[in-house]
mmCIF file of C-alpha atoms in Angstrom:
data_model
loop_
_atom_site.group_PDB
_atom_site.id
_atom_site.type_symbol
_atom_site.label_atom_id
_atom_site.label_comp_id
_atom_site.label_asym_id
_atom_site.label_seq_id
_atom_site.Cartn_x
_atom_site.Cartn_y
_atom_site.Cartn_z
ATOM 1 C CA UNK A 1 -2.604 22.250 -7.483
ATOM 2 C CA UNK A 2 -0.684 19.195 -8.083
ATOM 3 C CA UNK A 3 2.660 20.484 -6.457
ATOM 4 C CA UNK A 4 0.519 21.560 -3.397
ATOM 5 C CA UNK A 5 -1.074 18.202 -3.108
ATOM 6 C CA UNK A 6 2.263 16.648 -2.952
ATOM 7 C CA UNK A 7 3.679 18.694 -0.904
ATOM 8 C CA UNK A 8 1.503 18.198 1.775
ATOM 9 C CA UNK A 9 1.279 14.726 1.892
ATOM 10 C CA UNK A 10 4.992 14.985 1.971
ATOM 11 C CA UNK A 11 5.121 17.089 4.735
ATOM 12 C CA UNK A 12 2.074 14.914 6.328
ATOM 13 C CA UNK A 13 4.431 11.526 6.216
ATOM 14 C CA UNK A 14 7.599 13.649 7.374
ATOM 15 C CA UNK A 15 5.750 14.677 10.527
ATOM 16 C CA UNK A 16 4.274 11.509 11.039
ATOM 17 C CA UNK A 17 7.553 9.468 10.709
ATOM 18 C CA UNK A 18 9.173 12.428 12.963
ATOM 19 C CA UNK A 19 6.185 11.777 15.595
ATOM 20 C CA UNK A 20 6.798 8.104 15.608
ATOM 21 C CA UNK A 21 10.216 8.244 16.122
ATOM 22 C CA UNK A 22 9.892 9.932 19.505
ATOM 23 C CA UNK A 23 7.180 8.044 20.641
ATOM 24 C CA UNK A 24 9.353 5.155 21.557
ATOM 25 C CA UNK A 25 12.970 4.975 22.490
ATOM 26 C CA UNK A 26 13.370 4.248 26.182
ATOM 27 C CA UNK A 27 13.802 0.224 26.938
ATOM 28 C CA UNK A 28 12.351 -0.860 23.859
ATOM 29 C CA UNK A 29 13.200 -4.682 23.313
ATOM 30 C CA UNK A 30 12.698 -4.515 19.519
ATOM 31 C CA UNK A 31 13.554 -3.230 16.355
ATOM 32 C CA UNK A 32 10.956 -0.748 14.774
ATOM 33 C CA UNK A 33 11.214 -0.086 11.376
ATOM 34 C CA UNK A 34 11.683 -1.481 8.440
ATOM 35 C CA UNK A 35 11.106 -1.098 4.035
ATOM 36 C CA UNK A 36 9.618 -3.377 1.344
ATOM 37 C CA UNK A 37 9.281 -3.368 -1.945
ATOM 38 C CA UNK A 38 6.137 -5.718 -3.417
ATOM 39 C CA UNK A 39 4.837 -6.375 -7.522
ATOM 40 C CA UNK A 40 2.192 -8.631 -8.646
ATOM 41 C CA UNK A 41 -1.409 -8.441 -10.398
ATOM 42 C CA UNK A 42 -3.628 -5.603 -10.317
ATOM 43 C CA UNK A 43 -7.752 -6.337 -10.886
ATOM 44 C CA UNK A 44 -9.906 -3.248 -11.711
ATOM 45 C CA UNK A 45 -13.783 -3.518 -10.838
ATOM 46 C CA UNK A 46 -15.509 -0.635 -11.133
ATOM 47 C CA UNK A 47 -16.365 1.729 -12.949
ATOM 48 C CA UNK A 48 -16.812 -0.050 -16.543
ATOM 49 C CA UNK A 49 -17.593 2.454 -18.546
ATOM 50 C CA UNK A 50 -16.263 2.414 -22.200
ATOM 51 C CA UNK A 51 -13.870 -0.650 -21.195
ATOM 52 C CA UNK A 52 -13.945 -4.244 -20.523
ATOM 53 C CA UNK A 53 -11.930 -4.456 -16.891
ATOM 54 C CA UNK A 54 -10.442 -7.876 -18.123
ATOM 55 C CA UNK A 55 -8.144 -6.081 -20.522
ATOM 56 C CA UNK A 56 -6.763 -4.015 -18.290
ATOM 57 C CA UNK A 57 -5.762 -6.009 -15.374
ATOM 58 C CA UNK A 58 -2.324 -7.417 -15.056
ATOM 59 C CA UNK A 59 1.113 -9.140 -14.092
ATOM 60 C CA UNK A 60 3.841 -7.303 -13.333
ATOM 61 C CA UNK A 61 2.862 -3.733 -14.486
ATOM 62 C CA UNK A 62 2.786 -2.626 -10.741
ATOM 63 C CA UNK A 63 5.785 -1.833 -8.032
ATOM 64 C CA UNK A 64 5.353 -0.318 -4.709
ATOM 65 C CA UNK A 65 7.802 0.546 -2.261
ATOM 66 C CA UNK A 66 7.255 1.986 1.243
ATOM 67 C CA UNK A 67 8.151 2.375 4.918
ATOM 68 C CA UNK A 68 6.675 0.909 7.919
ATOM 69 C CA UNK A 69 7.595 2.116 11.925
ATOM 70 C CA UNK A 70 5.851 -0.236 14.545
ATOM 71 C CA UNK A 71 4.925 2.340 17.292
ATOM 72 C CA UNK A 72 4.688 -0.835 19.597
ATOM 73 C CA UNK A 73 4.673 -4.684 19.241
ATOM 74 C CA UNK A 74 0.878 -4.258 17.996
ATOM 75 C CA UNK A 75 0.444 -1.070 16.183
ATOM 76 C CA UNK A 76 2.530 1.412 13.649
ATOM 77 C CA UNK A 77 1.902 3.299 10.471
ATOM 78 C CA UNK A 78 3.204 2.822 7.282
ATOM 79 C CA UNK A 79 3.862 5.296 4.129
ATOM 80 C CA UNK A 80 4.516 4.160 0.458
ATOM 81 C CA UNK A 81 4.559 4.786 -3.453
ATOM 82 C CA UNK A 82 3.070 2.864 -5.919
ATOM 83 C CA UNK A 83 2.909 2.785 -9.515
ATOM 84 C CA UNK A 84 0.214 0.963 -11.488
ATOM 85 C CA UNK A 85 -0.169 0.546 -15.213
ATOM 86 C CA UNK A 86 -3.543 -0.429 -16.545
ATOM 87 C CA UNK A 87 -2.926 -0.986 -20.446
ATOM 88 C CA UNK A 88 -5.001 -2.855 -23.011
ATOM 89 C CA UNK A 89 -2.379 -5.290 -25.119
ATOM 90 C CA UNK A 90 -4.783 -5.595 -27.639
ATOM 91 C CA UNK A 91 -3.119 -4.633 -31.205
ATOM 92 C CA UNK A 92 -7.264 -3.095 -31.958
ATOM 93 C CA UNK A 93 -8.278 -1.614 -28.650
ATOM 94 C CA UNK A 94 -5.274 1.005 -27.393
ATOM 95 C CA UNK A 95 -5.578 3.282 -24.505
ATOM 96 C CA UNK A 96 -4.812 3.017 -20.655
ATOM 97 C CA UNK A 97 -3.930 4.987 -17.893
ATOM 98 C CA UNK A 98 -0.978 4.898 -15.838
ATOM 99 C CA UNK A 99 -1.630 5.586 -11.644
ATOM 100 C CA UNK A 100 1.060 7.205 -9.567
ATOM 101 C CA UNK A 101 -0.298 6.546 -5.721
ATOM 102 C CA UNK A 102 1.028 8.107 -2.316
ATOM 103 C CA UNK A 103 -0.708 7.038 0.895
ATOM 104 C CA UNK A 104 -0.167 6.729 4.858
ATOM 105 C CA UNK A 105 -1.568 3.690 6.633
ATOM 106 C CA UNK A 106 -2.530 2.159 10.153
ATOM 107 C CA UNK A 107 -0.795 -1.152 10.346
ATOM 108 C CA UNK A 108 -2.151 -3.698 12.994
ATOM 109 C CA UNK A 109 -0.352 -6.888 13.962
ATOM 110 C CA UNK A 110 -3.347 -9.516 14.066
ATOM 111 C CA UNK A 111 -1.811 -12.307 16.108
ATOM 112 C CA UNK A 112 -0.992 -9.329 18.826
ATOM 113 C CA UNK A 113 -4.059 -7.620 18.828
ATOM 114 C CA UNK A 114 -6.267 -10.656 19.005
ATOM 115 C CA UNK A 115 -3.930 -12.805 21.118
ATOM 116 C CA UNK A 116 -3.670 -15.707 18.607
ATOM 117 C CA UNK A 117 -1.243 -18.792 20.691
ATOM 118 C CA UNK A 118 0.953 -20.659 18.964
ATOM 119 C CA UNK A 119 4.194 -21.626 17.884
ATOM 120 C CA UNK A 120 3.355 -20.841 14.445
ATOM 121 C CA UNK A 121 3.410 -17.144 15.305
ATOM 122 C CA UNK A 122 7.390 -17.200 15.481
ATOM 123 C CA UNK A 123 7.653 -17.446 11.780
ATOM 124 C CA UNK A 124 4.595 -16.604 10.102
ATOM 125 C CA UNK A 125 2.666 -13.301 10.429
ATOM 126 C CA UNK A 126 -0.381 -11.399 9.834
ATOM 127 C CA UNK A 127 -0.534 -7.487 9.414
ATOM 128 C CA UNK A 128 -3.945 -5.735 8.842
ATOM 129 C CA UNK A 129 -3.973 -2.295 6.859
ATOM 130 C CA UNK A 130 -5.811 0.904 6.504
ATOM 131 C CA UNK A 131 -5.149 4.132 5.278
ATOM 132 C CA UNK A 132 -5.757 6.865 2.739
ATOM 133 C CA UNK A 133 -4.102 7.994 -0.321
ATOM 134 C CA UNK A 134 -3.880 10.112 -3.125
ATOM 135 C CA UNK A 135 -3.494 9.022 -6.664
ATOM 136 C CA UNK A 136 -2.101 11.437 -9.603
ATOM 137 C CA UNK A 137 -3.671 9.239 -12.724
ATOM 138 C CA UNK A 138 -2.462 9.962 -16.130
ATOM 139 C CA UNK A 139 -4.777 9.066 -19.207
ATOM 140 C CA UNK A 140 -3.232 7.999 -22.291
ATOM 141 C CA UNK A 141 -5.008 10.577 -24.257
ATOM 142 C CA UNK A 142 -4.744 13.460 -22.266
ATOM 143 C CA UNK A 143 -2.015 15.570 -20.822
ATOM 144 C CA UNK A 144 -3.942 16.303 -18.215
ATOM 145 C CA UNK A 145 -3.289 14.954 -14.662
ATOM 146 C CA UNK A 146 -6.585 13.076 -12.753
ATOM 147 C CA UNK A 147 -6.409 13.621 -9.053
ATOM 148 C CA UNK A 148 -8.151 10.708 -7.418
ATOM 149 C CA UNK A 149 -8.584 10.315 -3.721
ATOM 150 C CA UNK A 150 -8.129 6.589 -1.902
ATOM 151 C CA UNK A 151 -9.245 4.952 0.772
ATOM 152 C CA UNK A 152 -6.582 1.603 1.156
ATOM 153 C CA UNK A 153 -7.871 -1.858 3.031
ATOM 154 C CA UNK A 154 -5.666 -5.204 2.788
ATOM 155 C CA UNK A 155 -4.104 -8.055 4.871
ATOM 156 C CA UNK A 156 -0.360 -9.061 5.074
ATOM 157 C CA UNK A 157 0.484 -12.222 5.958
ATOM 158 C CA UNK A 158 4.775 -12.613 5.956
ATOM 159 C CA UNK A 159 6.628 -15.564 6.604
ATOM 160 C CA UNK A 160 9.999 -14.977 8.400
ATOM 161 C CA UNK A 161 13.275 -15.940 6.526
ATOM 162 C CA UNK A 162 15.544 -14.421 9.314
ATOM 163 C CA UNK A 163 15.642 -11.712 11.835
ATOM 164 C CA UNK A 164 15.879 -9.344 9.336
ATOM 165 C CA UNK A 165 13.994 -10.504 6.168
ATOM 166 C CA UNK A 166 10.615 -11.791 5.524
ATOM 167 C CA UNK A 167 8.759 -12.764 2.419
ATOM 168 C CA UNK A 168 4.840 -11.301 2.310
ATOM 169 C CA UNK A 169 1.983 -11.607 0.122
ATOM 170 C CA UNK A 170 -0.655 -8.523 0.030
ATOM 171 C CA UNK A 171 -4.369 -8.906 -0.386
ATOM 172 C CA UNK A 172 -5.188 -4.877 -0.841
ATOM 173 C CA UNK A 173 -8.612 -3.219 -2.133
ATOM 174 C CA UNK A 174 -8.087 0.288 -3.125
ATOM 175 C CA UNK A 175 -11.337 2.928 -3.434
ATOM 176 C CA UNK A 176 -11.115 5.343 -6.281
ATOM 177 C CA UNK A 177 -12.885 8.623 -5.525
ATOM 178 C CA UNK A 178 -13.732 11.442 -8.254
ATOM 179 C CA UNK A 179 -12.338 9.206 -11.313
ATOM 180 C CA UNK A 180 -12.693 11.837 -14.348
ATOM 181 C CA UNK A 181 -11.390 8.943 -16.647
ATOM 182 C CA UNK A 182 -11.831 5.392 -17.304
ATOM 183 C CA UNK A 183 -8.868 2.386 -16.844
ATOM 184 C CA UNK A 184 -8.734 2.850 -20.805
ATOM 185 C CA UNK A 185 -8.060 6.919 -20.686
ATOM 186 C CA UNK A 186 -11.498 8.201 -22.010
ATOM 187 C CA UNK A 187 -12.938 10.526 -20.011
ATOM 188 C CA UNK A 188 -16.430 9.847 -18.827
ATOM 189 C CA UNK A 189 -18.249 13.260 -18.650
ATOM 190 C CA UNK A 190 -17.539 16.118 -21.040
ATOM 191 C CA UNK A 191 -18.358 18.480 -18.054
ATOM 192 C CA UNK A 192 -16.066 16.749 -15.814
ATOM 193 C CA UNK A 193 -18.330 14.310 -14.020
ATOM 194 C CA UNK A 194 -16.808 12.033 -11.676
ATOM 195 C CA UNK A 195 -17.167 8.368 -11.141
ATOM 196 C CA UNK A 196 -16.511 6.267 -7.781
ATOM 197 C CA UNK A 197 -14.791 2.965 -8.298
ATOM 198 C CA UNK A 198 -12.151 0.826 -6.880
ATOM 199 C CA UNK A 199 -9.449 -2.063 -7.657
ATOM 200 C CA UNK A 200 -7.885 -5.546 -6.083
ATOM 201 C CA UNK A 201 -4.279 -5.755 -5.771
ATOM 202 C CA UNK A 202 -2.656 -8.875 -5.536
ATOM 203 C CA UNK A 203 1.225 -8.657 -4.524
ATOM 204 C CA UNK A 204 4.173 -10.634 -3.238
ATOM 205 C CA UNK A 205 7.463 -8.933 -1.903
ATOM 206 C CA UNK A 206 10.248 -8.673 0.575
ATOM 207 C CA UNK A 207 10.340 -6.677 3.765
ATOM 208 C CA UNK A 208 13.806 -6.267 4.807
ATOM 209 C CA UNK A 209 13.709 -4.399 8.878
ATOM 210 C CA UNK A 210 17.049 -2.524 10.495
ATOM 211 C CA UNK A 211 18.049 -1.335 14.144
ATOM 212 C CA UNK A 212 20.346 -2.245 16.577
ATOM 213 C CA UNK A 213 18.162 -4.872 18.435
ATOM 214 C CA UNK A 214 18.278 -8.563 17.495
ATOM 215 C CA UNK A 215 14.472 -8.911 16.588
ATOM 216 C CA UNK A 216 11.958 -7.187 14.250
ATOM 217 C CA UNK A 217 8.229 -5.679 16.428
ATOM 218 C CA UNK A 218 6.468 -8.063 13.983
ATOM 219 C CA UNK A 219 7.975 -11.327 15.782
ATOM 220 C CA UNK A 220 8.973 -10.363 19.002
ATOM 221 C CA UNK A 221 7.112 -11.655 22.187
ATOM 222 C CA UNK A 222 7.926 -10.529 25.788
ATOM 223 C CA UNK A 223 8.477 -13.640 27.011
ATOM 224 C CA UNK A 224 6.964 -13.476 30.987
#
């Protein structure tokens, strides 16, 4: 089941990215895609059960990496990987559970879609998110693999270094759905209950865009 599920997501982002690239390559004015790669401080909230969330959140126990393609100046879709590890640094209470997360994304430039003016807009950016994922969770006491379903929310705001690079800062909250075990590895029902429950992530990184135009989609205005 496992090898299926990632299969098709990977043929689901292949066929997307495939799509995308055909949707626009007559006059465009702009260069469309571009990576990043983004740590920082994970928060769970719910569900509590058997642990207390505070020991489990952290610095630096997360990376993500992904790939975004701006379909126009205001709207593109975006792919990535993340790994999170939720572990309790208590010497008394052990346990945790490490999260391995695929996911595909709507990605909405905000100062474009609402028409924000401003000179401001040249060098500092806002994205808007959405998306769904699917997380492979593995429990520190089991060998077992949790398959947990996402739904993915956040704001991006980047500020531009150059044409090419920009520094960003990621406000995400991530829905858990059909969580078999808790952020400290016990599972919660011994008939394989589920739980619904969700986390805040917290990130900085660098986006780092490519083509052969002289401008990024994110900061390029058609100037009339």
């Amino acid at each position: 089941m496992k090898l299926v599920n990632i299969n098709f997501l990977s043929i689901a982002v292949f066929l997307l990215i495939g799509i995308t690239a055909t949707a626009q390559k007559s006059e465009r004015q702009y260069n469309n895609w571009s990576i990043e790669a983004q740590t920082g401080y994970h928060i769970p909230l719910a569900p509590n059960k058997f642990v207390e969330l505070g020991d489990y959140d952290g610095a630096f126990k997360q990376f993500q990496a992904g790939v975004r393609y701006m379909i126009t100046e205001k709207y593109g879709v975006r792919a990535h990987y993340s790994f999170l590890n939720f572990e309790n640094p208590s010497e008394i209470v052990e346990g945790g559970v490490k999260f391995n997360r695929v996911a595909i994304e709507g990605v909405a430039n905000v100062w474009k879609v609402t028409n924000v003016e401003g000179g401001f807009k040249e060098n500092i950016g806002l994205l808007f998110h959405l998306g769904a994922g699917v997380t492979f969770a593995n429990p520190s006491g089991s060998k077992g693999t949790d398959h947990i379903g996402n739904i993915i929310v956040g704001f991006t705001p980047q500020f531009r270094i150059t044409d090419n690079f920009a520094l960003f800062a990621d406000v995400s909250y991530i829905a858990n759905i059909k969580q078999h075990y808790s952020f400290g590895g016990e599972l919660y029902d011994i008939n394989y209950e589920h739980e619904n429950g969700g986390l805040v992530n917290l990130s900085l990184g660098l986006s780092v865009s490519f083509g052969d135009r002289e401008e990024h989609a994110d900061w390029y205005y058609d100037e009339d």
